[in-house]
Short mmCIF file of C-alpha atoms in Angstrom, two decimals:
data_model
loop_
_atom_site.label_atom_id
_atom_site.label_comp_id
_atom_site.label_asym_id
_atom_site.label_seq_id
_atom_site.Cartn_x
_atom_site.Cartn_y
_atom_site.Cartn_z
CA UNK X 291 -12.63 -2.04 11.06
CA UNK X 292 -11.88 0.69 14.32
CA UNK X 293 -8.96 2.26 14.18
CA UNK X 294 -7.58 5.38 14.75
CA UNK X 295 -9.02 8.61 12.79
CA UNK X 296 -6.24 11.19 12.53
CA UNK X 297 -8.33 13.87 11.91
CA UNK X 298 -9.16 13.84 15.34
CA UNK X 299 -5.57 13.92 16.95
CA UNK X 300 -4.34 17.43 18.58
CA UNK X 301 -0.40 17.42 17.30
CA UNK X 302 0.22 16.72 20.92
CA UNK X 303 -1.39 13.13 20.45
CA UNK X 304 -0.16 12.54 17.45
CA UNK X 305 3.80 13.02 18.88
CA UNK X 306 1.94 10.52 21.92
CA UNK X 307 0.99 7.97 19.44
CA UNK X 308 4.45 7.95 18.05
CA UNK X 309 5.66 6.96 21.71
CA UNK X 310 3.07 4.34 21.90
CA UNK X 311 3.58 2.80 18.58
CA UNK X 312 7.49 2.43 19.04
CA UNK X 313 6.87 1.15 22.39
CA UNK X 314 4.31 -1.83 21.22
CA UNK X 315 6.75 -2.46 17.64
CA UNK X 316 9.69 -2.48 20.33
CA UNK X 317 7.74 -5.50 22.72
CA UNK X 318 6.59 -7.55 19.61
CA UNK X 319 9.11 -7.02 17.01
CA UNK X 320 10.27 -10.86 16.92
CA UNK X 321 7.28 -11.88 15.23
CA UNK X 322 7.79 -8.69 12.95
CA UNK X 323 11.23 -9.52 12.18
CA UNK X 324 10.70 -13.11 11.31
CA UNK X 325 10.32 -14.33 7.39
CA UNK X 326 7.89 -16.84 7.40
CA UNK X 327 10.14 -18.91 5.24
CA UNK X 328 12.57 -19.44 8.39
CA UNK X 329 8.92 -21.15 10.36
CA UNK X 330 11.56 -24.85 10.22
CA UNK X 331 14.61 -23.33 10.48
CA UNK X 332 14.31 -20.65 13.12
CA UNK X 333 11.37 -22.68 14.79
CA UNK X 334 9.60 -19.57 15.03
CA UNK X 335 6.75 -21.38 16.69
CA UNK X 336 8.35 -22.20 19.45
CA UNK X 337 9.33 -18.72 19.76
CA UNK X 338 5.53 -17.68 20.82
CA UNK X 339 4.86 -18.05 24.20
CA UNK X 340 2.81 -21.53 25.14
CA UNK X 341 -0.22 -20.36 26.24
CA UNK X 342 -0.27 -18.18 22.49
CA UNK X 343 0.57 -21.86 20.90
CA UNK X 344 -2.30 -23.37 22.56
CA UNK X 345 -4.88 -21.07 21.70
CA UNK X 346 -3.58 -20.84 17.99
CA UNK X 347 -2.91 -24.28 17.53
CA UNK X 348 -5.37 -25.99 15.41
CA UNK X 349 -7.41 -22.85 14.10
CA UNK X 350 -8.64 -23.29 10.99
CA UNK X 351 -7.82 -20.29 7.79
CA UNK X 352 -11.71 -18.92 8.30
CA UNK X 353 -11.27 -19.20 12.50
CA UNK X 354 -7.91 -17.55 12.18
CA UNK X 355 -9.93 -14.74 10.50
CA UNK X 356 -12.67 -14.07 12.64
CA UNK X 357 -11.21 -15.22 15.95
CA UNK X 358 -6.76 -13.22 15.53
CA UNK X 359 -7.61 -11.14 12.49
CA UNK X 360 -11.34 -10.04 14.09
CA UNK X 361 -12.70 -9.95 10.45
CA UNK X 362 -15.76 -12.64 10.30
CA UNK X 363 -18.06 -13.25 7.63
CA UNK X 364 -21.43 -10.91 7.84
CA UNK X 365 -23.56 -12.36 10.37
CA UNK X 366 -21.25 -15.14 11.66
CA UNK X 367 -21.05 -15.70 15.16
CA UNK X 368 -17.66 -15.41 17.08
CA UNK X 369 -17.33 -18.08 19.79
CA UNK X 370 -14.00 -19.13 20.57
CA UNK X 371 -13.39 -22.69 21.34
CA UNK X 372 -11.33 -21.91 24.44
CA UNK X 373 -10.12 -18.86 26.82
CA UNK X 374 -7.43 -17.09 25.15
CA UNK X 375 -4.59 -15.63 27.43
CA UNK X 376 -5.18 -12.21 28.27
CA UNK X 377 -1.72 -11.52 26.77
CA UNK X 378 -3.21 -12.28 23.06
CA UNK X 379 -6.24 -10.63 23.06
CA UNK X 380 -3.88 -7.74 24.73
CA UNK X 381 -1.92 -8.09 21.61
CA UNK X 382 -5.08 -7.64 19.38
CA UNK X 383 -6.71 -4.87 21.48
CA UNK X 384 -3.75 -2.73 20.81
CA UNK X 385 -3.45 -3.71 17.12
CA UNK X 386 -6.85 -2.36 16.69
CA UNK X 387 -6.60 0.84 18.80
CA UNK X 388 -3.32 2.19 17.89
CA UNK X 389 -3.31 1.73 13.86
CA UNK X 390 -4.87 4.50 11.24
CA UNK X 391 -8.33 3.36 10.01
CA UNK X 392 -8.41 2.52 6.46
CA UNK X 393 -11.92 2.28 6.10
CA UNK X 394 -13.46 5.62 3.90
CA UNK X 395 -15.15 8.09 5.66
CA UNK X 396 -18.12 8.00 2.62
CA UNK X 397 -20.31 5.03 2.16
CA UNK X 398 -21.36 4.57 -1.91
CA UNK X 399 -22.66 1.61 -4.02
CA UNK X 400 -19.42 -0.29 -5.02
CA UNK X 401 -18.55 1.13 -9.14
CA UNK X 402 -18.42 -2.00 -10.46
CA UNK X 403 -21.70 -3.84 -9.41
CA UNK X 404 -22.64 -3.84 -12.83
CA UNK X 405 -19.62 -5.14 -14.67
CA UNK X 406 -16.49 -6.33 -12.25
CA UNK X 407 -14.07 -4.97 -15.01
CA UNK X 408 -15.32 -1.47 -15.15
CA UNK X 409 -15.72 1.58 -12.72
CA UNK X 410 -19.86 2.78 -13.52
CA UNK X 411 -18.64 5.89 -12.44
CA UNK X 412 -15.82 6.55 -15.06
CA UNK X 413 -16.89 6.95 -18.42
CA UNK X 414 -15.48 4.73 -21.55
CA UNK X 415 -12.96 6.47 -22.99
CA UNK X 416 -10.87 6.97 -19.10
CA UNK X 417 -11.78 3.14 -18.56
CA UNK X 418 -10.04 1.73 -21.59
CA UNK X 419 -6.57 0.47 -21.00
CA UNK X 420 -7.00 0.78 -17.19
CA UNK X 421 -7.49 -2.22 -15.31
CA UNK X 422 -10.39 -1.53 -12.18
CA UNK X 423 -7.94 -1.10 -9.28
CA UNK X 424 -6.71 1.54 -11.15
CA UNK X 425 -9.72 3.08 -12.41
CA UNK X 426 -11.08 3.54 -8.74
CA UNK X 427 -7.76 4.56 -7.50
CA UNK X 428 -7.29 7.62 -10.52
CA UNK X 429 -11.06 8.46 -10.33
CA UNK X 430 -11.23 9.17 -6.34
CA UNK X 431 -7.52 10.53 -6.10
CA UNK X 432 -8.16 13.01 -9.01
CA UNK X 433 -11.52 14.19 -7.87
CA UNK X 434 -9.43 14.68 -4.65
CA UNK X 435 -7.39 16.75 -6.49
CA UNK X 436 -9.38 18.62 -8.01
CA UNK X 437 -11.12 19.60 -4.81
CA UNK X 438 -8.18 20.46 -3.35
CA UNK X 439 -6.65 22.49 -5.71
CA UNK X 440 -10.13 24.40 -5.71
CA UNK X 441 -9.84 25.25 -2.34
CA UNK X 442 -6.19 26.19 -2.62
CA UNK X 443 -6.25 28.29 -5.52
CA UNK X 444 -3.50 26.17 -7.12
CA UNK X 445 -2.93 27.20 -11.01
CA UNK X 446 -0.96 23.50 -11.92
CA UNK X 447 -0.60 20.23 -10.54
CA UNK X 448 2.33 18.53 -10.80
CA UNK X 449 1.97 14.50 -11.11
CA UNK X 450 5.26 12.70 -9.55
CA UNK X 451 6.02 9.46 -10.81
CA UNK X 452 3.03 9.52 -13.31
CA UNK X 453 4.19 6.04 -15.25
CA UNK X 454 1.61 5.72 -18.26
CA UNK X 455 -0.09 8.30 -17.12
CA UNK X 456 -3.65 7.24 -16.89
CA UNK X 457 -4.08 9.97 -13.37
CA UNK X 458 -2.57 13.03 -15.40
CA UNK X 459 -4.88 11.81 -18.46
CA UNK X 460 -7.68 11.63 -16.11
CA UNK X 461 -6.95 14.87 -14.45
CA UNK X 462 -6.37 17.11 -17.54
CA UNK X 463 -8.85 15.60 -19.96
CA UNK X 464 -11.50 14.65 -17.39
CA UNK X 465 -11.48 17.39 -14.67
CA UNK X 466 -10.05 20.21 -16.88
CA UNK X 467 -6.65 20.58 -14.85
CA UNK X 468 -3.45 22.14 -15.91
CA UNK X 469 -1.10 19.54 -15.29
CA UNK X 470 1.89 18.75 -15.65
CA UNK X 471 3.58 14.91 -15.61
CA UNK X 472 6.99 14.03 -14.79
CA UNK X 473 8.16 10.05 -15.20
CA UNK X 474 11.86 8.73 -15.12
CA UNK X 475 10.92 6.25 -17.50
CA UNK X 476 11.37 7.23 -21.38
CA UNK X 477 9.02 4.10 -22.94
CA UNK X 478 6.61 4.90 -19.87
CA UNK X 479 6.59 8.53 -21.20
CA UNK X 480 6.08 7.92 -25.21
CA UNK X 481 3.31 5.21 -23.99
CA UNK X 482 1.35 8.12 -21.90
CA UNK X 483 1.77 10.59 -25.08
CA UNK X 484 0.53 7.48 -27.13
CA UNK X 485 -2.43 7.22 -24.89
CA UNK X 486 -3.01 10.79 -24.81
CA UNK X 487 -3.49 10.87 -28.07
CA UNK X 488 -5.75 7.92 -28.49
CA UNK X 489 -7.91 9.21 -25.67
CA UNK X 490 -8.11 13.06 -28.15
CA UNK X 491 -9.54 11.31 -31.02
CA UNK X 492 -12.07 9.22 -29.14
CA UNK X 493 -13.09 12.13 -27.41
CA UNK X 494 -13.27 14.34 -30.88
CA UNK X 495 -15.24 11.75 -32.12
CA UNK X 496 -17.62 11.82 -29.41
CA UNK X 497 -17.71 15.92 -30.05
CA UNK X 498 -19.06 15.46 -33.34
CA UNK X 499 -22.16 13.26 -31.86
CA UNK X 500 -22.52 15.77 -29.21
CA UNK X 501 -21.77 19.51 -30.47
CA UNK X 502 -23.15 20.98 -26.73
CA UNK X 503 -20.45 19.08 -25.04
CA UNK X 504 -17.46 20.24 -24.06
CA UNK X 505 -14.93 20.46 -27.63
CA UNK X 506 -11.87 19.21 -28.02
CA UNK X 507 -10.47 22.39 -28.86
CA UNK X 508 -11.24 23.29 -25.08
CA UNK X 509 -8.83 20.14 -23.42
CA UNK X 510 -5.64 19.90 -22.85
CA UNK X 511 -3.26 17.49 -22.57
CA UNK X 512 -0.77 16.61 -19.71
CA UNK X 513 2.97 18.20 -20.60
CA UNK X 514 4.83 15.43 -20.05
CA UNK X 515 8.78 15.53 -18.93
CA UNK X 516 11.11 12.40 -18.73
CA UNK X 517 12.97 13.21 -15.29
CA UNK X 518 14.29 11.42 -12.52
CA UNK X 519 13.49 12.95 -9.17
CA UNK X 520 16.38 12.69 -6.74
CA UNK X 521 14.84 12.10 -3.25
CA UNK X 522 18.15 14.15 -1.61
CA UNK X 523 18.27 17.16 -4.43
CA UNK X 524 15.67 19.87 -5.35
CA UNK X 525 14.78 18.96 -8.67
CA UNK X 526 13.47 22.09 -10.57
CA UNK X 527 11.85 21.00 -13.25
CA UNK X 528 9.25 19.83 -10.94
CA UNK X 529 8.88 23.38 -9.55
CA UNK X 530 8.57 25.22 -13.03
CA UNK X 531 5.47 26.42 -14.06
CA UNK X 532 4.17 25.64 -18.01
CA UNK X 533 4.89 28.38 -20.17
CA UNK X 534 1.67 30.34 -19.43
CA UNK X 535 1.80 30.62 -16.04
CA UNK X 536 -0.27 33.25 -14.39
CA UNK X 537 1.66 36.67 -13.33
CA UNK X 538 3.08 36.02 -10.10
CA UNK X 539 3.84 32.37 -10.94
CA UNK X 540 1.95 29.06 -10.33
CA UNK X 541 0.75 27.96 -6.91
CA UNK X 542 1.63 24.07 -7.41
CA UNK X 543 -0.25 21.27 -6.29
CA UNK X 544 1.92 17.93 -5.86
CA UNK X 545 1.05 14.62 -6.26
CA UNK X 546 1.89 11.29 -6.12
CA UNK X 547 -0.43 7.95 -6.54
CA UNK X 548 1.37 5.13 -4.75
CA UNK X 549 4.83 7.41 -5.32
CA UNK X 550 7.01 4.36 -4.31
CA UNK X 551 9.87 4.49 -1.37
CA UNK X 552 12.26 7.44 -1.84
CA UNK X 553 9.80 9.35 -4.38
CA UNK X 554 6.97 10.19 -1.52
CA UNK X 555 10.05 11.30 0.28
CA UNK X 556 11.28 13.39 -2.79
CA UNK X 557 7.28 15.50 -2.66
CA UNK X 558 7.42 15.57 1.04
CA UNK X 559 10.74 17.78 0.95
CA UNK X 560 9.26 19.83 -2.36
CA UNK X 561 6.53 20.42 -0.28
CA UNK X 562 8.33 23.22 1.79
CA UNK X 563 9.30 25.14 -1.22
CA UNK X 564 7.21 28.52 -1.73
CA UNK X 565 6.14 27.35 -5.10
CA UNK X 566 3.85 24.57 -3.93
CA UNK X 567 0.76 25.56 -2.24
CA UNK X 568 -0.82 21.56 -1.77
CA UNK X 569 0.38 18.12 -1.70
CA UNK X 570 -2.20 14.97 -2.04
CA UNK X 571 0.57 12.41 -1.17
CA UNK X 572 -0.61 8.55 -1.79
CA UNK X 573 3.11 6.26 -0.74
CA UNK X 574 3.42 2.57 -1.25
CA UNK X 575 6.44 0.39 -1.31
CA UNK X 576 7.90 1.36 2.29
CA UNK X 577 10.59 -1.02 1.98
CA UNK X 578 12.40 0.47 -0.75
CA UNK X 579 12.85 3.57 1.87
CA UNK X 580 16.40 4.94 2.23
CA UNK X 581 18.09 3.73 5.29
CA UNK X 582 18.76 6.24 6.51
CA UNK X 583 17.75 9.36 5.22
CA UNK X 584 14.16 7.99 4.03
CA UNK X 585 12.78 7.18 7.37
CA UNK X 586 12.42 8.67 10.10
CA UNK X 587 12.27 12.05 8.75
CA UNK X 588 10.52 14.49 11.71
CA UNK X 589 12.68 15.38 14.70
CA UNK X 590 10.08 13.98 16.76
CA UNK X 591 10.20 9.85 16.08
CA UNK X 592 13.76 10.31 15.14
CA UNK X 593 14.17 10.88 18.54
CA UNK X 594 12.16 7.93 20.34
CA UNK X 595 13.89 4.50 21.43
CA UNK X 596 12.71 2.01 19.34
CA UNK X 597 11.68 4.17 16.25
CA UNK X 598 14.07 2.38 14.05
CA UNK X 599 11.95 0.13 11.31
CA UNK X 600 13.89 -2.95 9.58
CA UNK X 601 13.43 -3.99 5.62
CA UNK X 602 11.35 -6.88 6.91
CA UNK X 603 8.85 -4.42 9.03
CA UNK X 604 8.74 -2.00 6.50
CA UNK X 605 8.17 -4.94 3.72
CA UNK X 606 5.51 -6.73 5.76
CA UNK X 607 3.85 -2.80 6.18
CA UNK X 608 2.75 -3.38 2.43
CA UNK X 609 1.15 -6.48 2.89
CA UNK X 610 -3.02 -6.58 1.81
CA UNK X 611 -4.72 -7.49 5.00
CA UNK X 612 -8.39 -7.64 3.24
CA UNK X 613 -7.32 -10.09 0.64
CA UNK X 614 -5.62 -12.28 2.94
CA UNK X 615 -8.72 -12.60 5.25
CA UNK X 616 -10.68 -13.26 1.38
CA UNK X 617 -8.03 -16.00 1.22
CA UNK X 618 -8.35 -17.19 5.16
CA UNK X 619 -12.49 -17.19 4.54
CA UNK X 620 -11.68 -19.74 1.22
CA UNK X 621 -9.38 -21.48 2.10
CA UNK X 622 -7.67 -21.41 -0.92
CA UNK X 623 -4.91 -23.33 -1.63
CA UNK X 624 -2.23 -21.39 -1.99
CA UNK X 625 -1.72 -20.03 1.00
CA UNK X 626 -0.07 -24.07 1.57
CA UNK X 627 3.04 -22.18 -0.33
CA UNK X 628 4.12 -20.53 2.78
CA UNK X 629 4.28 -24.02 4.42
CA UNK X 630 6.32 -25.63 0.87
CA UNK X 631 8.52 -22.57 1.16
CA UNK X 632 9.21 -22.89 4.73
CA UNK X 633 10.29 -26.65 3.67
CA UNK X 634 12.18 -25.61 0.69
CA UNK X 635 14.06 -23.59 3.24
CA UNK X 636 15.18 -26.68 5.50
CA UNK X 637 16.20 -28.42 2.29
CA UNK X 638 18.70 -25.47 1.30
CA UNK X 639 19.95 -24.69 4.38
CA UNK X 640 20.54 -28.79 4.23
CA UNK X 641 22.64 -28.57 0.82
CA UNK X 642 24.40 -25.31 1.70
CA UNK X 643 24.39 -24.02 4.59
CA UNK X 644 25.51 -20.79 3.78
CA UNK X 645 22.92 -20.05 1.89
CA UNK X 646 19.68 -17.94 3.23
CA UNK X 647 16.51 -16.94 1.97
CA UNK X 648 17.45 -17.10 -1.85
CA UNK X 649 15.14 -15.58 -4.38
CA UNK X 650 12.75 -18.60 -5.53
CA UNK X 651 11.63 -17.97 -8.82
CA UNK X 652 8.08 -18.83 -9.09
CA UNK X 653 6.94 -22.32 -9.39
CA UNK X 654 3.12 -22.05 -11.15
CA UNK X 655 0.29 -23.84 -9.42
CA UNK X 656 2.88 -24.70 -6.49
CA UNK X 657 -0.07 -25.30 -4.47
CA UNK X 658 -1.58 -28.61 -6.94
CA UNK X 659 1.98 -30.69 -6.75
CA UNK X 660 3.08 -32.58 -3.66
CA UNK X 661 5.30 -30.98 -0.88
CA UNK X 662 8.49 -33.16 -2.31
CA UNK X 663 7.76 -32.23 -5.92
CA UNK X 664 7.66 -28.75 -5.00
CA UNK X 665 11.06 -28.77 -2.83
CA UNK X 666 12.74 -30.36 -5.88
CA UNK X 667 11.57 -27.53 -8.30
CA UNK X 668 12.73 -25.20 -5.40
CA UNK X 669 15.94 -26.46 -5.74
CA UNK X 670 16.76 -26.52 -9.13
CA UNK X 671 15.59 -22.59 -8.70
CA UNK X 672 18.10 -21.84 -6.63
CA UNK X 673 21.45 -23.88 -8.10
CA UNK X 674 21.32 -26.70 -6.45
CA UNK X 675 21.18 -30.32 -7.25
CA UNK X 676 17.02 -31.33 -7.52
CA UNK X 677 17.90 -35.21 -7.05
CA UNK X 678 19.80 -34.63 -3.33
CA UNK X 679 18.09 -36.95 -0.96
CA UNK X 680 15.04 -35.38 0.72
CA UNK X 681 14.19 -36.79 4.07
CA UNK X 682 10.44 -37.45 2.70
CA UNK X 683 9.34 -38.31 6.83
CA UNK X 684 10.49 -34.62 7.52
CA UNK X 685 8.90 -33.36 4.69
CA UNK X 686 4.96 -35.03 5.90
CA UNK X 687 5.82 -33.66 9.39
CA UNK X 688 6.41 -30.15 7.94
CA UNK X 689 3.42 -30.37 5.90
CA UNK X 690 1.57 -31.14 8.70
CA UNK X 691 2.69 -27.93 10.34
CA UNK X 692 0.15 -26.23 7.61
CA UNK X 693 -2.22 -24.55 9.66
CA UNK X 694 0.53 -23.15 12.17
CA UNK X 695 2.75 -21.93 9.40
CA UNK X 696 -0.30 -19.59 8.48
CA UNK X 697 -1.39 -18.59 12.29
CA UNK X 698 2.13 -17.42 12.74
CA UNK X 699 1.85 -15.32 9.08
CA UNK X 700 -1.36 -14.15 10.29
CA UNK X 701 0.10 -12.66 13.67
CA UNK X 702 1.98 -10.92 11.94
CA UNK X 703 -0.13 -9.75 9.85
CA UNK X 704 -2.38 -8.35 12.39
CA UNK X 705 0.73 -6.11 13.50
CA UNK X 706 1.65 -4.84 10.34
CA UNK X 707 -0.61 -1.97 10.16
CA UNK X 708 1.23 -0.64 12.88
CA UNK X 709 4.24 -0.20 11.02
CA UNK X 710 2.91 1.88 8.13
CA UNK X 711 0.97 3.99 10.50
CA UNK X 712 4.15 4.85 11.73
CA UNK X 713 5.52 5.92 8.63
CA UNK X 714 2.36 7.36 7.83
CA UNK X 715 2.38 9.43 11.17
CA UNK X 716 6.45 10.18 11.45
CA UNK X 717 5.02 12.25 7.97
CA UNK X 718 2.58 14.11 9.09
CA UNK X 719 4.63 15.16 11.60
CA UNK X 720 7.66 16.31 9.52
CA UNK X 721 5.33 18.88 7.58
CA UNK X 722 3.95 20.01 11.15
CA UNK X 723 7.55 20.72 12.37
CA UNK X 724 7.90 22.96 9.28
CA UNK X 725 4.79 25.13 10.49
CA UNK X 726 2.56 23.39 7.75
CA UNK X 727 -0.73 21.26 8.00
CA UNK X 728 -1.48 17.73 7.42
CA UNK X 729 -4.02 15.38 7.47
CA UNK X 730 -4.55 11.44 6.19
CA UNK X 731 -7.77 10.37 4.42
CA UNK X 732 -8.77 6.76 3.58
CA UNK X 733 -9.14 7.64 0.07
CA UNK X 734 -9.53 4.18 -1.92
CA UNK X 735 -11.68 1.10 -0.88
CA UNK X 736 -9.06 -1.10 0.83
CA UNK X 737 -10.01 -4.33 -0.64
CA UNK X 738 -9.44 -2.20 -4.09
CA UNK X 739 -5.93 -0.72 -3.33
CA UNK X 740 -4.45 -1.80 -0.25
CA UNK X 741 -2.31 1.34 0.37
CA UNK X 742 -5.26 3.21 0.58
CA UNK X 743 -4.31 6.43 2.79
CA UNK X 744 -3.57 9.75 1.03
CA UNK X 745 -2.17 12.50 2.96
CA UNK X 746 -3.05 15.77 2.30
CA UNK X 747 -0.63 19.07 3.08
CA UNK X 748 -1.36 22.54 3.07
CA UNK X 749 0.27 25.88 3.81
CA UNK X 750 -2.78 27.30 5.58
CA UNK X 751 -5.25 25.73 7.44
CA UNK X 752 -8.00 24.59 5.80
CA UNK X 753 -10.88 24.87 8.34
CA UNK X 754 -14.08 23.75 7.35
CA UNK X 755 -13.32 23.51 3.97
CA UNK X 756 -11.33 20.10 4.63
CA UNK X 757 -14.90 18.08 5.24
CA UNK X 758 -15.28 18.64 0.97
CA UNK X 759 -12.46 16.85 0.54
CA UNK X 760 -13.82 13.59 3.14
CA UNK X 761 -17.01 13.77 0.67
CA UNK X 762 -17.51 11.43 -2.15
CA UNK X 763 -18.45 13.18 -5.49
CA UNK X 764 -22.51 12.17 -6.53
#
């Protein structure tokens, strides 16, 4: 997909692109700030302009696709079946131009041709316990990592928000790093040292077969520390260096793989300390962001009209464009649960007015059972009485809605990568106020891990040595 490469942006048009990204979030932001499950009551439809409704209306999942999303199949065609207002494809134009490519710089075999469950380029004992988005996502960061802290001299790296630990694991016991792992989470903690373990023997066992190899005696484990990191305090166990640190301290590396909300903030502000020398940065979860105080954070966007992102924005940021277009391309059935939510909606709003956008717990295989069956489960989710009298003629009409309930998701899908590219780029920009250097990779295969952008900090420029990290290893 084009896009925008950051790697070629002066800091002058990066601060530019800020202005033009709050300027085009500022013009569309009512189809941003809907929730799809208001389509009925808000009649968000008829809030698009008419020529927009006629050229939408009717589009099929795979036309919505090719023709809004601009994602067709391999060697399909694109002919639209009428002219589209200039002001739509305007609308696309600019969602393609202005947002941060996501599409990796390298071009490889995919790792899991052979068997869909395991990464060919991960070895058994890192694979076990790790589901596949995760073994591409610890495999690439790590080697990342390990690049960068080459280039860096860095003497530790310091995993943020490690959870089970499978990228600590990975980068200690696979790419012979000193690291160092902190996790909030106690049971998440005792399961990575339970792991580490497991993943010792296996690979002591595998010594004995293979004597030339590299001995166990020789690894080392992550040191693993049960801390929460405050996003608004320095926390200093995450600036210590382990006990055999060299003389003249440890340069730290940070990192973070998919550090949610506040946490990316947390390493973006222990990035300025003297300690740290690098920072591979992956953030997910944008909606979890203080407000204020974890976005904007550079002087630069805080300072544009407009720059302001609400929880629905920053939500629909973290949607997975490539697996919706997978679902657009099927038509699978389930995306008719936006529609049967959208109706559920009119039925509570019905009942109790006063009620809005409730948490639904799920309802499995929503998408098999009949709209009226589904608005009854809906309501006995939510408190209220499952036998009320459903206007069933309302219900078909809504139904029939279908295909518009999903153009309207899809628009806004097509704008959401504008959102996280601001994020992404207010960011960059704080650690260039600061006198630092930063740069954002497409790291994982987006129809892998979604949030697939790493940024990388460093103290001093890197020069040429950045293009090893844009390389993927043999």
């Amino acid at each position: 997909m084009p896009g925008v490469s950051v790697r070629g942006l002066s800091y002058e048009a990066r601060r530019q692109l800020a202005v033009n990204l709050t300027r085009v979030l500022s013009l569309y932001r009512p189809v941003l700030d809907a929730y799809i499950i208001e389509f009925f009551t808000d009649n968000l439809w008829g809030t698009l302009p008419c020529s927009w409704q006629e050229a939408l209306d009717g589009l099929t999942p795979p036309q919505l696709a090719t023709l809004l999303l601009e994602v067709p199949r391999e060697g399909e065609v694109v002919r639209y079946r009428s002219v589209w207002p200039l002001t739509l494809l305007a609308l696309k134009s600019t969602a393609r131009a202005l947002a941060f490519t996501r599409m990796p710089g390298f071009q490889t075999p995919s790792e899991f041709l052979e068997n869909p469950s395991q990464s060919s380029r991960l070895t058994a004992p890192f694979r076990k316990h790790v589901r596949p988005k995760k073994q591409h996502e610890i495999r690439r960061l790590g080697e990342l990592v390990k690049k960068l802290s080459d280039v860096t001299a860095c003497t530790q790296i310091v995993d943020v928000g490690s959870g089970q630990g499978h990228l600590s694991r990975f980068m200690s016991l696979g790419l012979g790093l000193k690291v160092k792992s902190i996790e909030g989470d106690q049971r998440l903690v005792g399961r990575a040292q339970h792991l580490d373990r497991e993943l010792l023997q296996t690979l002591e066992k595998e010594d004995r077969r293979n004597p030339q190899g590299v001995q166990a005696s020789c690894r080392r484990s992550p040191h693993h520390v049960v801390r929460w990191v405050d996003p608004t305090a320095l926390c200093e166990e995450l600036l210590l260096p382990l006990e055999d640190a060299p003389r003249g301290g440890a340069r730290l590396l940070l990192t973070g793989l998919h550090a949610c909300g506040d946490l990316s903030v947390a390493l973006l502000r222990h990035f300025s300390r003297p300690e740290v020398a690098a920072l591979a940065l992956v953030g997910c979860c944008y909606m979890k962001l203080s407000d204020p105080g974890g976005y904007p954070l550079s002087q630069w966007v805080a300072a544009l009209p407009g720059c302001q992102l609400s929880y629905r924005l920053r939500e629909g940021a973290c949607h997975a464009l490539e697996e919706y277009v997978e679902r657009l391309w099927d038509q699978a059935p389930s995306l008719r649960t936006h529609c049967y939510r959208a109706a559920l909606e009119t039925a509570i709003r019905v009942a109790q007015p006063e009620l809005r956008r409730p948490g639904v717990q799920g309802i499995p295989r929503a998408h098999e059972v009949k709209i009226e069956q589904y608005v009854r489960r809906g309501l006995q989710r939510v408190g209220l009485d499952p036998q009320l009298p459903l206007d069933v003629a309302a219900l078909g009409a809504q139904q029939a809605q279908e295909n518009r309930v999903v153009a309207f998701f899809s628009l806004a899908l097509l704008l959401a990568p504008l959102v996280e590219t601001l994020i992404l780029l207010d960011r960059l920009l704080y650690i260039q106020e600061q006198g630092f250097h930063a740069e954002l990779l497409p790291i994982f295969s987006p129809e892998l891990s979604p949030r697939n952008l790493v940024l990388v900090a460093t103290k001093q420029p890197l020069g040429q040595a950045f293009s090893v990290l844009e390389t993927e290893d043999g």
